PDB file of N, CA and C and ligand atoms in Angstrom:
ATOM      1  N   MET A  27     -65.426  35.243 -29.902  1.00 72.00           N
ATOM      2  CA  MET A  27     -64.513  36.603 -29.565  1.00 72.00           C
ATOM      3  C   MET A  27     -65.054  37.641 -30.480  1.00 72.00           C
ATOM      4  N   SER A  28     -64.938  38.886 -29.552  1.00 84.00           N
ATOM      5  CA  SER A  28     -64.922  40.350 -30.202  1.00 84.00           C
ATOM      6  C   SER A  28     -64.100  41.307 -29.740  1.00 84.00           C
ATOM      7  N   VAL A  29     -64.360  42.190 -30.953  1.00 90.00           N
ATOM      8  CA  VAL A  29     -63.472  43.242 -30.529  1.00 90.00           C
ATOM      9  C   VAL A  29     -64.076  44.316 -29.395  1.00 90.00           C
ATOM     10  N   ARG A  30     -63.207  44.887 -28.540  1.00 92.00           N
ATOM     11  CA  ARG A  30     -63.726  46.048 -27.972  1.00 92.00           C
ATOM     12  C   ARG A  30     -62.455  46.877 -27.603  1.00 92.00           C
ATOM     13  N   LYS A  31     -63.119  48.292 -27.441  1.00 93.00           N
ATOM     14  CA  LYS A  31     -62.035  48.900 -26.808  1.00 93.00           C
ATOM     15  C   LYS A  31     -61.886  49.584 -25.884  1.00 93.00           C
ATOM     16  N   CYS A  32     -60.743  49.548 -25.271  1.00 94.00           N
ATOM     17  CA  CYS A  32     -59.874  49.987 -24.147  1.00 94.00           C
ATOM     18  C   CYS A  32     -61.129  50.973 -23.268  1.00 94.00           C
ATOM     19  N   ARG A  33     -61.262  51.328 -22.422  1.00 93.00           N
ATOM     20  CA  ARG A  33     -61.728  52.205 -21.698  1.00 93.00           C
ATOM     21  C   ARG A  33     -61.098  53.570 -21.111  1.00 93.00           C
ATOM     22  N   TRP A  34     -59.621  52.963 -21.415  1.00 93.00           N
ATOM     23  CA  TRP A  34     -58.146  53.984 -20.632  1.00 93.00           C
ATOM     24  C   TRP A  34     -57.816  54.622 -22.176  1.00 93.00           C
ATOM     25  N   CYS A  35     -57.321  53.832 -23.135  1.00 91.00           N
ATOM     26  CA  CYS A  35     -56.606  54.064 -24.624  1.00 91.00           C
ATOM     27  C   CYS A  35     -57.156  54.114 -25.355  1.00 91.00           C
ATOM     28  N   GLY A  36     -57.901  53.740 -25.003  1.00 89.00           N
ATOM     29  CA  GLY A  36     -59.026  53.658 -26.498  1.00 89.00           C
ATOM     30  C   GLY A  36     -58.689  52.218 -28.043  1.00 89.00           C
ATOM     31  N   VAL A  37     -57.552  51.648 -27.178  1.00 90.00           N
ATOM     32  CA  VAL A  37     -56.980  50.590 -28.522  1.00 90.00           C
ATOM     33  C   VAL A  37     -58.159  49.748 -28.185  1.00 90.00           C
ATOM     34  N   ALA A  38     -58.514  49.516 -29.716  1.00 91.00           N
ATOM     35  CA  ALA A  38     -58.663  48.202 -29.521  1.00 91.00           C
ATOM     36  C   ALA A  38     -58.533  46.958 -29.642  1.00 91.00           C
ATOM     37  N   PHE A  39     -58.992  45.755 -28.583  1.00 92.00           N
ATOM     38  CA  PHE A  39     -58.423  44.464 -28.460  1.00 92.00           C
ATOM     39  C   PHE A  39     -59.467  43.508 -28.477  1.00 92.00           C
ATOM     40  N   LYS A  40     -58.899  42.203 -28.526  1.00 89.00           N
ATOM     41  CA  LYS A  40     -59.974  40.698 -29.002  1.00 89.00           C
ATOM     42  C   LYS A  40     -60.445  40.526 -27.495  1.00 89.00           C
ATOM     43  N   ASN A  41     -61.663  40.440 -27.607  1.00 82.00           N
ATOM     44  CA  ASN A  41     -61.952  39.882 -25.835  1.00 82.00           C
ATOM     45  C   ASN A  41     -62.532  38.587 -26.368  1.00 82.00           C
ATOM     46  N   ALA A  42     -61.940  37.597 -26.061  1.00 77.00           N
ATOM     47  CA  ALA A  42     -62.238  36.156 -26.215  1.00 77.00           C
ATOM     48  C   ALA A  42     -63.463  36.075 -25.076  1.00 77.00           C
ATOM     49  N   GLY A  43     -64.195  34.944 -25.894  1.00 71.00           N
ATOM     50  CA  GLY A  43     -65.632  35.038 -25.237  1.00 71.00           C
ATOM     51  C   GLY A  43     -65.683  34.233 -23.925  1.00 71.00           C
ATOM     52  N   GLY A  44     -66.733  32.858 -23.429  1.00 74.00           N
ATOM     53  CA  GLY A  44     -66.351  32.751 -22.420  1.00 74.00           C
ATOM     54  C   GLY A  44     -67.509  33.463 -20.917  1.00 74.00           C
ATOM     55  N   PRO A  45     -67.484  32.469 -20.091  1.00 78.00           N
ATOM     56  CA  PRO A  45     -68.234  33.151 -18.805  1.00 78.00           C
ATOM     57  C   PRO A  45     -67.402  34.060 -18.325  1.00 78.00           C
ATOM     58  N   GLY A  46     -68.260  34.859 -17.587  1.00 82.00           N
ATOM     59  CA  GLY A  46     -67.824  36.589 -16.879  1.00 82.00           C
ATOM     60  C   GLY A  46     -67.942  37.385 -17.543  1.00 82.00           C
ATOM     61  N   ARG A  47     -67.452  38.497 -17.190  1.00 85.00           N
ATOM     62  CA  ARG A  47     -67.834  39.891 -17.547  1.00 85.00           C
ATOM     63  C   ARG A  47     -66.892  40.295 -18.866  1.00 85.00           C
ATOM     64  N   PRO A  48     -67.143  40.671 -19.671  1.00 87.00           N
ATOM     65  CA  PRO A  48     -66.265  40.826 -21.065  1.00 87.00           C
ATOM     66  C   PRO A  48     -65.168  41.605 -20.164  1.00 87.00           C
ATOM     67  N   ARG A  49     -64.079  41.592 -20.628  1.00 90.00           N
ATOM     68  CA  ARG A  49     -63.083  42.584 -20.538  1.00 90.00           C
ATOM     69  C   ARG A  49     -63.310  43.948 -21.083  1.00 90.00           C
ATOM     70  N   GLU A  50     -62.442  44.716 -19.790  1.00 94.00           N
ATOM     71  CA  GLU A  50     -62.819  46.420 -20.425  1.00 94.00           C
ATOM     72  C   GLU A  50     -61.790  47.013 -20.769  1.00 94.00           C
ATOM     73  N   PHE A  51     -60.401  46.540 -20.489  1.00 95.00           N
ATOM     74  CA  PHE A  51     -59.161  47.203 -20.285  1.00 95.00           C
ATOM     75  C   PHE A  51     -58.317  46.228 -21.390  1.00 95.00           C
ATOM     76  N   CYS A  52     -57.118  46.632 -22.377  1.00 93.00           N
ATOM     77  CA  CYS A  52     -56.270  45.999 -23.039  1.00 93.00           C
ATOM     78  C   CYS A  52     -55.437  45.449 -21.984  1.00 93.00           C
ATOM     79  N   LYS A  53     -55.108  46.043 -20.827  1.00 94.00           N
ATOM     80  CA  LYS A  53     -54.143  45.364 -19.882  1.00 94.00           C
ATOM     81  C   LYS A  53     -54.666  45.890 -18.486  1.00 94.00           C
ATOM     82  N   ARG A  54     -54.140  45.051 -17.715  1.00 94.00           N
ATOM     83  CA  ARG A  54     -54.445  45.293 -16.533  1.00 94.00           C
ATOM     84  C   ARG A  54     -53.964  46.603 -15.904  1.00 94.00           C
ATOM     85  N   SER A  55     -52.889  47.262 -16.447  1.00 97.00           N
ATOM     86  CA  SER A  55     -52.770  48.494 -16.020  1.00 97.00           C
ATOM     87  C   SER A  55     -53.798  49.605 -16.304  1.00 97.00           C
ATOM     88  N   HIS A  56     -54.197  49.455 -17.644  1.00 96.00           N
ATOM     89  CA  HIS A  56     -54.695  50.596 -17.943  1.00 96.00           C
ATOM     90  C   HIS A  56     -56.194  50.320 -16.862  1.00 96.00           C
ATOM     91  N   ARG A  57     -56.652  49.531 -16.541  1.00 96.00           N
ATOM     92  CA  ARG A  57     -57.815  49.588 -15.319  1.00 96.00           C
ATOM     93  C   ARG A  57     -57.107  50.610 -13.935  1.00 96.00           C
ATOM     94  N   GLN A  58     -55.897  50.301 -13.664  1.00 97.00           N
ATOM     95  CA  GLN A  58     -55.422  50.876 -12.608  1.00 97.00           C
ATOM     96  C   GLN A  58     -55.370  52.653 -13.273  1.00 97.00           C
ATOM     97  N   ARG A  59     -54.885  52.586 -14.361  1.00 97.00           N
ATOM     98  CA  ARG A  59     -54.566  54.084 -14.285  1.00 97.00           C
ATOM     99  C   ARG A  59     -56.563  55.145 -14.547  1.00 97.00           C
ATOM    100  N   LEU A  60     -56.929  54.326 -15.193  1.00 97.00           N
ATOM    101  CA  LEU A  60     -58.385  55.139 -15.152  1.00 97.00           C
ATOM    102  C   LEU A  60     -58.690  54.888 -13.670  1.00 97.00           C
ATOM    103  N   TYR A  61     -58.947  54.457 -12.962  1.00 97.00           N
ATOM    104  CA  TYR A  61     -59.032  54.263 -11.192  1.00 97.00           C
ATOM    105  C   TYR A  61     -58.332  55.199 -10.844  1.00 97.00           C
ATOM    106  N   GLU A  62     -57.041  55.558 -11.256  1.00 97.00           N
ATOM    107  CA  GLU A  62     -56.136  56.988 -10.791  1.00 97.00           C
ATOM    108  C   GLU A  62     -56.784  58.005 -11.356  1.00 97.00           C
ATOM    109  N   ALA A  63     -57.006  58.027 -12.215  1.00 97.00           N
ATOM    110  CA  ALA A  63     -57.658  59.682 -12.912  1.00 97.00           C
ATOM    111  C   ALA A  63     -59.280  59.855 -12.901  1.00 97.00           C
ATOM    112  N   GLU A  64     -59.736  58.894 -12.492  1.00 97.00           N
ATOM    113  CA  GLU A  64     -61.068  59.239 -11.965  1.00 97.00           C
ATOM    114  C   GLU A  64     -60.915  60.043 -10.118  1.00 97.00           C
ATOM    115  N   ARG A  65     -59.959  59.618  -9.426  1.00 97.00           N
ATOM    116  CA  ARG A  65     -59.787  59.817  -8.211  1.00 97.00           C
ATOM    117  C   ARG A  65     -59.042  61.040  -8.594  1.00 97.00           C
ATOM    118  N   ALA A  66     -57.947  61.586  -9.471  1.00 97.00           N
ATOM    119  CA  ALA A  66     -57.764  62.621  -9.175  1.00 97.00           C
ATOM    120  C   ALA A  66     -58.827  63.938  -9.461  1.00 97.00           C
ATOM    121  N   ALA A  67     -59.731  63.463 -10.752  1.00 97.00           N
ATOM    122  CA  ALA A  67     -60.863  64.475 -11.188  1.00 97.00           C
ATOM    123  C   ALA A  67     -61.721  64.336  -9.847  1.00 97.00           C
ATOM    124  N   ALA A  68     -61.975  63.368  -9.397  1.00 97.00           N
ATOM    125  CA  ALA A  68     -62.670  63.370  -7.706  1.00 97.00           C
ATOM    126  C   ALA A  68     -62.255  64.624  -6.946  1.00 97.00           C
ATOM    127  N   LYS A  69     -60.758  64.682  -6.627  1.00 97.00           N
ATOM    128  CA  LYS A  69     -59.877  65.293  -5.898  1.00 97.00           C
ATOM    129  C   LYS A  69     -60.594  67.067  -6.499  1.00 97.00           C
ATOM    130  N   LEU A  70     -60.217  67.434  -7.917  1.00 97.00           N
ATOM    131  CA  LEU A  70     -60.001  68.453  -8.452  1.00 97.00           C
ATOM    132  C   LEU A  70     -61.487  68.849  -8.905  1.00 97.00           C
ATOM    133  N   GLY A  71     -62.713  68.033  -8.237  1.00 97.00           N
ATOM    134  CA  GLY A  71     -64.217  68.743  -8.194  1.00 97.00           C
ATOM    135  C   GLY A  71     -64.636  68.780  -9.715  1.00 97.00           C
ATOM    136  N   LEU A  72     -63.590  67.648 -10.821  1.00 97.00           N
ATOM    137  CA  LEU A  72     -64.137  68.051 -12.302  1.00 97.00           C
ATOM    138  C   LEU A  72     -65.649  67.036 -11.941  1.00 97.00           C
ATOM    139  N   GLY A  73     -66.321  67.681 -12.912  1.00 97.00           N
ATOM    140  CA  GLY A  73     -67.853  66.905 -13.574  1.00 97.00           C
ATOM    141  C   GLY A  73     -67.387  65.771 -14.268  1.00 97.00           C
ATOM    142  N   SER A  74     -68.690  64.725 -14.660  1.00 95.00           N
ATOM    143  CA  SER A  74     -68.481  63.554 -15.084  1.00 95.00           C
ATOM    144  C   SER A  74     -67.838  63.899 -16.237  1.00 95.00           C
ATOM    145  N   ASP A  75     -68.366  65.073 -17.360  1.00 96.00           N
ATOM    146  CA  ASP A  75     -67.953  65.281 -18.187  1.00 96.00           C
ATOM    147  C   ASP A  75     -66.615  65.736 -18.694  1.00 96.00           C
ATOM    148  N   ASP A  76     -65.991  65.976 -17.610  1.00 97.00           N
ATOM    149  CA  ASP A  76     -64.608  66.668 -17.856  1.00 97.00           C
ATOM    150  C   ASP A  76     -63.444  65.809 -17.766  1.00 97.00           C
ATOM    151  N   VAL A  77     -62.432  65.939 -18.522  1.00 96.00           N
ATOM    152  CA  VAL A  77     -60.944  65.260 -18.662  1.00 96.00           C
ATOM    153  C   VAL A  77     -60.119  66.909 -18.416  1.00 96.00           C
ATOM    154  N   LEU A  78     -59.025  66.244 -17.920  1.00 97.00           N
ATOM    155  CA  LEU A  78     -57.898  67.161 -17.742  1.00 97.00           C
ATOM    156  C   LEU A  78     -56.484  66.440 -18.521  1.00 97.00           C
ATOM    157  N   VAL A  79     -55.926  67.133 -19.273  1.00 97.00           N
ATOM    158  CA  VAL A  79     -54.915  66.695 -20.355  1.00 97.00           C
ATOM    159  C   VAL A  79     -53.603  68.076 -20.469  1.00 97.00           C
ATOM    160  N   SER A  80     -52.666  67.340 -20.095  1.00 97.00           N
ATOM    161  CA  SER A  80     -51.803  68.260 -20.999  1.00 97.00           C
ATOM    162  C   SER A  80     -51.968  69.176 -21.857  1.00 97.00           C
ATOM    163  N   LYS A  81     -51.346  69.907 -21.649  1.00 97.00           N
ATOM    164  CA  LYS A  81     -51.534  71.362 -22.516  1.00 97.00           C
ATOM    165  C   LYS A  81     -50.662  70.833 -23.994  1.00 97.00           C
ATOM    166  N   ARG A  82     -49.578  70.615 -23.572  1.00 97.00           N
ATOM    167  CA  ARG A  82     -48.724  70.206 -24.426  1.00 97.00           C
ATOM    168  C   ARG A  82     -49.287  68.886 -25.582  1.00 97.00           C
ATOM    169  N   GLU A  83     -49.470  68.128 -24.654  1.00 96.00           N
ATOM    170  CA  GLU A  83     -50.064  66.941 -25.784  1.00 96.00           C
ATOM    171  C   GLU A  83     -51.182  67.441 -26.440  1.00 96.00           C
ATOM    172  N   LEU A  84     -52.281  68.174 -25.906  1.00 97.00           N
ATOM    173  CA  LEU A  84     -53.521  68.841 -26.556  1.00 97.00           C
ATOM    174  C   LEU A  84     -52.573  69.455 -27.760  1.00 97.00           C
ATOM    175  N   ASP A  85     -51.877  70.223 -27.593  1.00 97.00           N
ATOM    176  CA  ASP A  85     -51.558  71.432 -28.583  1.00 97.00           C
ATOM    177  C   ASP A  85     -50.776  70.515 -29.664  1.00 97.00           C
ATOM    178  N   ALA A  86     -49.806  69.229 -29.454  1.00 96.00           N
ATOM    179  CA  ALA A  86     -49.239  68.351 -30.461  1.00 96.00           C
ATOM    180  C   ALA A  86     -50.685  67.681 -31.671  1.00 96.00           C
ATOM    181  N   LEU A  87     -51.498  67.443 -30.705  1.00 96.00           N
ATOM    182  CA  LEU A  87     -52.882  66.641 -31.302  1.00 96.00           C
ATOM    183  C   LEU A  87     -53.785  67.584 -32.328  1.00 96.00           C
ATOM    184  N   ARG A  88     -53.463  69.173 -31.702  1.00 96.00           N
ATOM    185  CA  ARG A  88     -54.526  70.282 -32.649  1.00 96.00           C
ATOM    186  C   ARG A  88     -53.308  70.382 -33.599  1.00 96.00           C
ATOM    187  N   ASP A  89     -52.136  70.248 -33.640  1.00 96.00           N
ATOM    188  CA  ASP A  89     -51.133  70.533 -34.566  1.00 96.00           C
ATOM    189  C   ASP A  89     -51.154  69.148 -35.676  1.00 96.00           C
ATOM    190  N   ARG A  90     -51.005  67.864 -34.903  1.00 96.00           N
ATOM    191  CA  ARG A  90     -51.254  66.877 -36.457  1.00 96.00           C
ATOM    192  C   ARG A  90     -52.660  67.146 -37.012  1.00 96.00           C
ATOM    193  N   ILE A  91     -53.723  67.705 -36.374  1.00 96.00           N
ATOM    194  CA  ILE A  91     -55.346  67.832 -36.962  1.00 96.00           C
ATOM    195  C   ILE A  91     -55.350  68.670 -38.088  1.00 96.00           C
ATOM    196  N   TYR A  92     -54.610  69.803 -37.537  1.00 96.00           N
ATOM    197  CA  TYR A  92     -54.085  70.632 -38.449  1.00 96.00           C
ATOM    198  C   TYR A  92     -53.327  70.728 -39.572  1.00 96.00           C
ATOM    199  N   VAL A  93     -52.191  69.810 -39.673  1.00 94.00           N
ATOM    200  CA  VAL A  93     -51.849  69.379 -41.089  1.00 94.00           C
ATOM    201  C   VAL A  93     -52.898  68.638 -41.781  1.00 94.00           C
ATOM    202  N   LEU A  94     -53.540  67.655 -41.217  1.00 96.00           N
ATOM    203  CA  LEU A  94     -54.650  66.707 -42.035  1.00 96.00           C
ATOM    204  C   LEU A  94     -55.534  67.929 -42.478  1.00 96.00           C
ATOM    205  N   GLU A  95     -56.038  68.688 -41.858  1.00 97.00           N
ATOM    206  CA  GLU A  95     -56.835  69.724 -42.667  1.00 97.00           C
ATOM    207  C   GLU A  95     -56.207  70.501 -43.700  1.00 97.00           C
ATOM    208  N   ALA A  96     -55.078  70.961 -43.308  1.00 96.00           N
ATOM    209  CA  ALA A  96     -54.693  71.180 -44.472  1.00 96.00           C
ATOM    210  C   ALA A  96     -54.199  70.570 -45.782  1.00 96.00           C
ATOM    211  N   ALA A  97     -54.375  69.243 -45.628  1.00 96.00           N
ATOM    212  CA  ALA A  97     -53.908  68.593 -46.680  1.00 96.00           C
ATOM    213  C   ALA A  97     -54.730  68.251 -47.684  1.00 96.00           C
ATOM    214  N   VAL A  98     -56.275  67.617 -46.640  1.00 96.00           N
ATOM    215  CA  VAL A  98     -57.577  68.340 -47.271  1.00 96.00           C
ATOM    216  C   VAL A  98     -57.885  68.949 -48.226  1.00 96.00           C
ATOM    217  N   GLU A  99     -57.454  70.547 -47.924  1.00 97.00           N
ATOM    218  CA  GLU A  99     -57.881  71.666 -48.482  1.00 97.00           C
ATOM    219  C   GLU A  99     -56.889  71.505 -49.924  1.00 97.00           C
ATOM    220  N   ASP A 100     -55.664  71.407 -49.384  1.00 95.00           N
ATOM    221  CA  ASP A 100     -54.856  71.087 -50.594  1.00 95.00           C
ATOM    222  C   ASP A 100     -55.369  70.423 -51.915  1.00 95.00           C
ATOM    223  N   VAL A 101     -55.961  68.793 -51.119  1.00 95.00           N
ATOM    224  CA  VAL A 101     -56.433  67.765 -52.147  1.00 95.00           C
ATOM    225  C   VAL A 101     -57.803  68.617 -52.922  1.00 95.00           C
ATOM    226  N   ARG A 102     -58.264  69.184 -52.090  1.00 96.00           N
ATOM    227  CA  ARG A 102     -59.774  69.920 -52.797  1.00 96.00           C
ATOM    228  C   ARG A 102     -59.753  70.868 -53.721  1.00 96.00           C
ATOM    229  N   SER A 103     -58.026  71.233 -53.351  1.00 95.00           N
ATOM    230  CA  SER A 103     -57.960  72.818 -54.070  1.00 95.00           C
ATOM    231  C   SER A 103     -57.430  71.911 -55.880  1.00 95.00           C
ATOM    232  N   ASP A 104     -56.576  71.012 -55.737  1.00 92.00           N
ATOM    233  CA  ASP A 104     -55.745  70.397 -56.811  1.00 92.00           C
ATOM    234  C   ASP A 104     -56.446  69.626 -57.611  1.00 92.00           C
ATOM    235  N   LEU A 105     -57.420  69.192 -57.006  1.00 95.00           N
ATOM    236  CA  LEU A 105     -58.686  68.251 -57.430  1.00 95.00           C
ATOM    237  C   LEU A 105     -59.463  68.457 -58.304  1.00 95.00           C
ATOM    238  N   ALA A 106     -59.649  69.998 -58.243  1.00 94.00           N
ATOM    239  CA  ALA A 106     -60.983  70.796 -58.527  1.00 94.00           C
ATOM    240  C   ALA A 106     -60.704  70.654 -60.401  1.00 94.00           C
ATOM    241  N   GLY A 107     -61.861  70.243 -60.513  1.00 89.00           N
ATOM    242  CA  GLY A 107     -62.123  70.028 -62.073  1.00 89.00           C
ATOM    243  C   GLY A 107     -61.168  69.380 -62.840  1.00 89.00           C
ATOM    244  N   SER A 108     -60.374  68.528 -62.062  1.00 89.00           N
ATOM    245  CA  SER A 108     -59.039  67.517 -62.533  1.00 89.00           C
ATOM    246  C   SER A 108     -59.647  65.940 -63.072  1.00 89.00           C
ATOM    247  N   HIS A 109     -59.323  65.591 -63.751  1.00 89.00           N
ATOM    248  CA  HIS A 109     -59.738  64.215 -64.442  1.00 89.00           C
ATOM    249  C   HIS A 109     -58.766  63.100 -64.669  1.00 89.00           C
ATOM    250  N   ASP A 110     -57.062  63.978 -64.147  1.00 94.00           N
ATOM    251  CA  ASP A 110     -56.198  63.091 -64.293  1.00 94.00           C
ATOM    252  C   ASP A 110     -55.373  62.300 -63.001  1.00 94.00           C
ATOM    253  N   LEU A 111     -55.298  60.920 -63.665  1.00 95.00           N
ATOM    254  CA  LEU A 111     -55.266  60.001 -62.839  1.00 95.00           C
ATOM    255  C   LEU A 111     -54.062  60.125 -61.642  1.00 95.00           C
ATOM    256  N   GLN A 112     -53.303  60.699 -62.560  1.00 96.00           N
ATOM    257  CA  GLN A 112     -51.863  60.855 -61.773  1.00 96.00           C
ATOM    258  C   GLN A 112     -52.156  62.385 -60.917  1.00 96.00           C
ATOM    259  N   ASP A 113     -53.127  62.843 -60.658  1.00 95.00           N
ATOM    260  CA  ASP A 113     -53.525  64.270 -59.482  1.00 95.00           C
ATOM    261  C   ASP A 113     -54.383  63.300 -58.610  1.00 95.00           C
ATOM    262  N   TYR A 114     -55.137  62.142 -58.841  1.00 96.00           N
ATOM    263  CA  TYR A 114     -55.784  61.437 -57.987  1.00 96.00           C
ATOM    264  C   TYR A 114     -54.715  60.536 -56.965  1.00 96.00           C
ATOM    265  N   ALA A 115     -53.906  60.147 -57.456  1.00 97.00           N
ATOM    266  CA  ALA A 115     -52.778  59.065 -57.222  1.00 97.00           C
ATOM    267  C   ALA A 115     -52.316  60.279 -56.262  1.00 97.00           C
ATOM    268  N   ASP A 116     -51.776  61.462 -56.859  1.00 96.00           N
ATOM    269  CA  ASP A 116     -50.545  62.377 -55.469  1.00 96.00           C
ATOM    270  C   ASP A 116     -51.714  63.075 -54.471  1.00 96.00           C
ATOM    271  N   ALA A 117     -52.687  62.659 -54.935  1.00 96.00           N
ATOM    272  CA  ALA A 117     -53.695  63.564 -53.653  1.00 96.00           C
ATOM    273  C   ALA A 117     -53.777  62.022 -52.137  1.00 96.00           C
ATOM    274  N   TYR A 118     -54.086  61.001 -53.015  1.00 97.00           N
ATOM    275  CA  TYR A 118     -53.808  60.200 -51.942  1.00 97.00           C
ATOM    276  C   TYR A 118     -52.749  60.110 -51.660  1.00 97.00           C
ATOM    277  N   VAL A 119     -51.645  59.879 -51.674  1.00 97.00           N
ATOM    278  CA  VAL A 119     -50.449  60.020 -50.957  1.00 97.00           C
ATOM    279  C   VAL A 119     -50.296  61.227 -50.053  1.00 97.00           C
ATOM    280  N   HIS A 120     -50.607  62.220 -50.543  1.00 95.00           N
ATOM    281  CA  HIS A 120     -50.680  63.504 -49.543  1.00 95.00           C
ATOM    282  C   HIS A 120     -51.873  63.382 -48.714  1.00 95.00           C
ATOM    283  N   LEU A 121     -52.915  62.920 -48.711  1.00 96.00           N
ATOM    284  CA  LEU A 121     -53.745  62.904 -47.942  1.00 96.00           C
ATOM    285  C   LEU A 121     -53.905  61.807 -47.011  1.00 96.00           C
ATOM    286  N   LEU A 122     -52.967  60.629 -47.044  1.00 97.00           N
ATOM    287  CA  LEU A 122     -52.200  58.941 -46.160  1.00 97.00           C
ATOM    288  C   LEU A 122     -51.578  59.914 -45.655  1.00 97.00           C
ATOM    289  N   GLU A 123     -49.883  60.484 -45.851  1.00 94.00           N
ATOM    290  CA  GLU A 123     -49.453  61.108 -44.971  1.00 94.00           C
ATOM    291  C   GLU A 123     -49.835  61.870 -43.647  1.00 94.00           C
ATOM    292  N   GLY A 124     -50.575  62.871 -44.303  1.00 93.00           N
ATOM    293  CA  GLY A 124     -51.833  63.701 -43.023  1.00 93.00           C
ATOM    294  C   GLY A 124     -52.802  62.842 -42.482  1.00 93.00           C
ATOM    295  N   ALA A 125     -53.161  61.627 -42.701  1.00 96.00           N
ATOM    296  CA  ALA A 125     -53.991  61.071 -42.119  1.00 96.00           C
ATOM    297  C   ALA A 125     -52.822  59.938 -41.078  1.00 96.00           C
ATOM    298  N   LEU A 126     -51.710  59.459 -41.567  1.00 95.00           N
ATOM    299  CA  LEU A 126     -51.163  58.623 -40.672  1.00 95.00           C
ATOM    300  C   LEU A 126     -50.347  59.541 -39.856  1.00 95.00           C
ATOM    301  N   ASN A 127     -50.627  60.784 -40.216  1.00 93.00           N
ATOM    302  CA  ASN A 127     -49.785  61.274 -39.037  1.00 93.00           C
ATOM    303  C   ASN A 127     -50.918  61.440 -37.553  1.00 93.00           C
ATOM    304  N   VAL A 128     -51.959  61.424 -37.617  1.00 94.00           N
ATOM    305  CA  VAL A 128     -52.929  61.420 -36.773  1.00 94.00           C
ATOM    306  C   VAL A 128     -53.141  60.041 -36.337  1.00 94.00           C
ATOM    307  N   VAL A 129     -53.472  59.226 -36.894  1.00 91.00           N
ATOM    308  CA  VAL A 129     -53.989  57.943 -36.400  1.00 91.00           C
ATOM    309  C   VAL A 129     -52.987  57.432 -35.458  1.00 91.00           C
ATOM    310  N   GLY A 130     -53.241  56.751 -34.522  1.00 82.00           N
ATOM    311  CA  GLY A 130     -52.436  56.334 -33.658  1.00 82.00           C
ATOM    312  C   GLY A 130     -52.235  57.407 -32.329  1.00 82.00           C
ATOM    313  N   ALA A 131     -52.309  58.704 -33.001  1.00 90.00           N
ATOM    314  CA  ALA A 131     -51.961  59.789 -31.806  1.00 90.00           C
ATOM    315  C   ALA A 131     -53.224  59.485 -30.713  1.00 90.00           C
ATOM    316  N   ARG A 132     -52.299  59.623 -29.284  1.00 88.00           N
ATOM    317  CA  ARG A 132     -52.808  59.369 -28.420  1.00 88.00           C
ATOM    318  C   ARG A 132     -52.810  60.859 -27.014  1.00 88.00           C
ATOM    319  N   ILE A 133     -53.747  60.670 -26.554  1.00 91.00           N
ATOM    320  CA  ILE A 133     -53.448  62.103 -25.149  1.00 91.00           C
ATOM    321  C   ILE A 133     -53.959  61.335 -23.585  1.00 91.00           C
ATOM    322  N   GLU A 134     -52.611  61.032 -22.984  1.00 92.00           N
ATOM    323  CA  GLU A 134     -53.050  60.354 -21.886  1.00 92.00           C
ATOM    324  C   GLU A 134     -53.841  61.124 -20.863  1.00 92.00           C
ATOM    325  N   PRO A 135     -54.825  60.792 -20.800  1.00 94.00           N
ATOM    326  CA  PRO A 135     -55.561  61.789 -19.526  1.00 94.00           C
ATOM    327  C   PRO A 135     -55.180  61.909 -18.197  1.00 94.00           C
ATOM    328  N   ARG A 136     -54.963  63.345 -17.515  1.00 95.00           N
ATOM    329  CA  ARG A 136     -54.429  63.073 -16.017  1.00 95.00           C
ATOM    330  C   ARG A 136     -55.541  63.053 -15.171  1.00 95.00           C
ATOM    331  N   ALA A 137     -56.343  63.236 -15.792  1.00 97.00           N
ATOM    332  CA  ALA A 137     -57.888  63.287 -14.742  1.00 97.00           C
ATOM    333  C   ALA A 137     -58.742  63.043 -15.668  1.00 97.00           C
ATOM    334  N   ILE A 138     -60.224  61.896 -15.231  1.00 95.00           N
ATOM    335  CA  ILE A 138     -60.953  61.687 -16.020  1.00 95.00           C
ATOM    336  C   ILE A 138     -62.187  62.069 -15.137  1.00 95.00           C
ATOM    337  N   GLY A 139     -63.185  62.455 -15.316  1.00 94.00           N
ATOM    338  CA  GLY A 139     -64.829  62.672 -14.408  1.00 94.00           C
ATOM    339  C   GLY A 139     -65.232  60.879 -14.426  1.00 94.00           C
ATOM    340  N   SER A 140     -66.248  60.970 -13.607  1.00 87.00           N
ATOM    341  CA  SER A 140     -66.655  59.348 -13.988  1.00 87.00           C
ATOM    342  C   SER A 140     -68.106  59.847 -13.592  1.00 87.00           C
TER     343      SER A 140
HETATM  344 ZN1   ZN B 217     -55.412  50.112 -23.104  1.00 69.39          ZN
END
């Protein structure tokens, strides 16, 4: 049993050992989605390193990252010179909130170069 990441969605999944090629996708439909995205990229003439994503989804992800960056800056500033345990506990909660806002965020590509 090994843990692999789906080539489409990036989610980790357990791959049962055994004969044959190891699975590359967490579910069968994700193999199809990658195939369609690669075909779309070929039609658009995208290069092997190119990915086409929704601007709205990209902006939403950037917003989440910005919130996490702001939390990191807050914590860096708040803890500068502090040795108070409560300050560290508060910082942890603040950082965790920002991190949880990013964890699990996914962008579904419309086209992927292959
Ligand atoms: Zn998947």
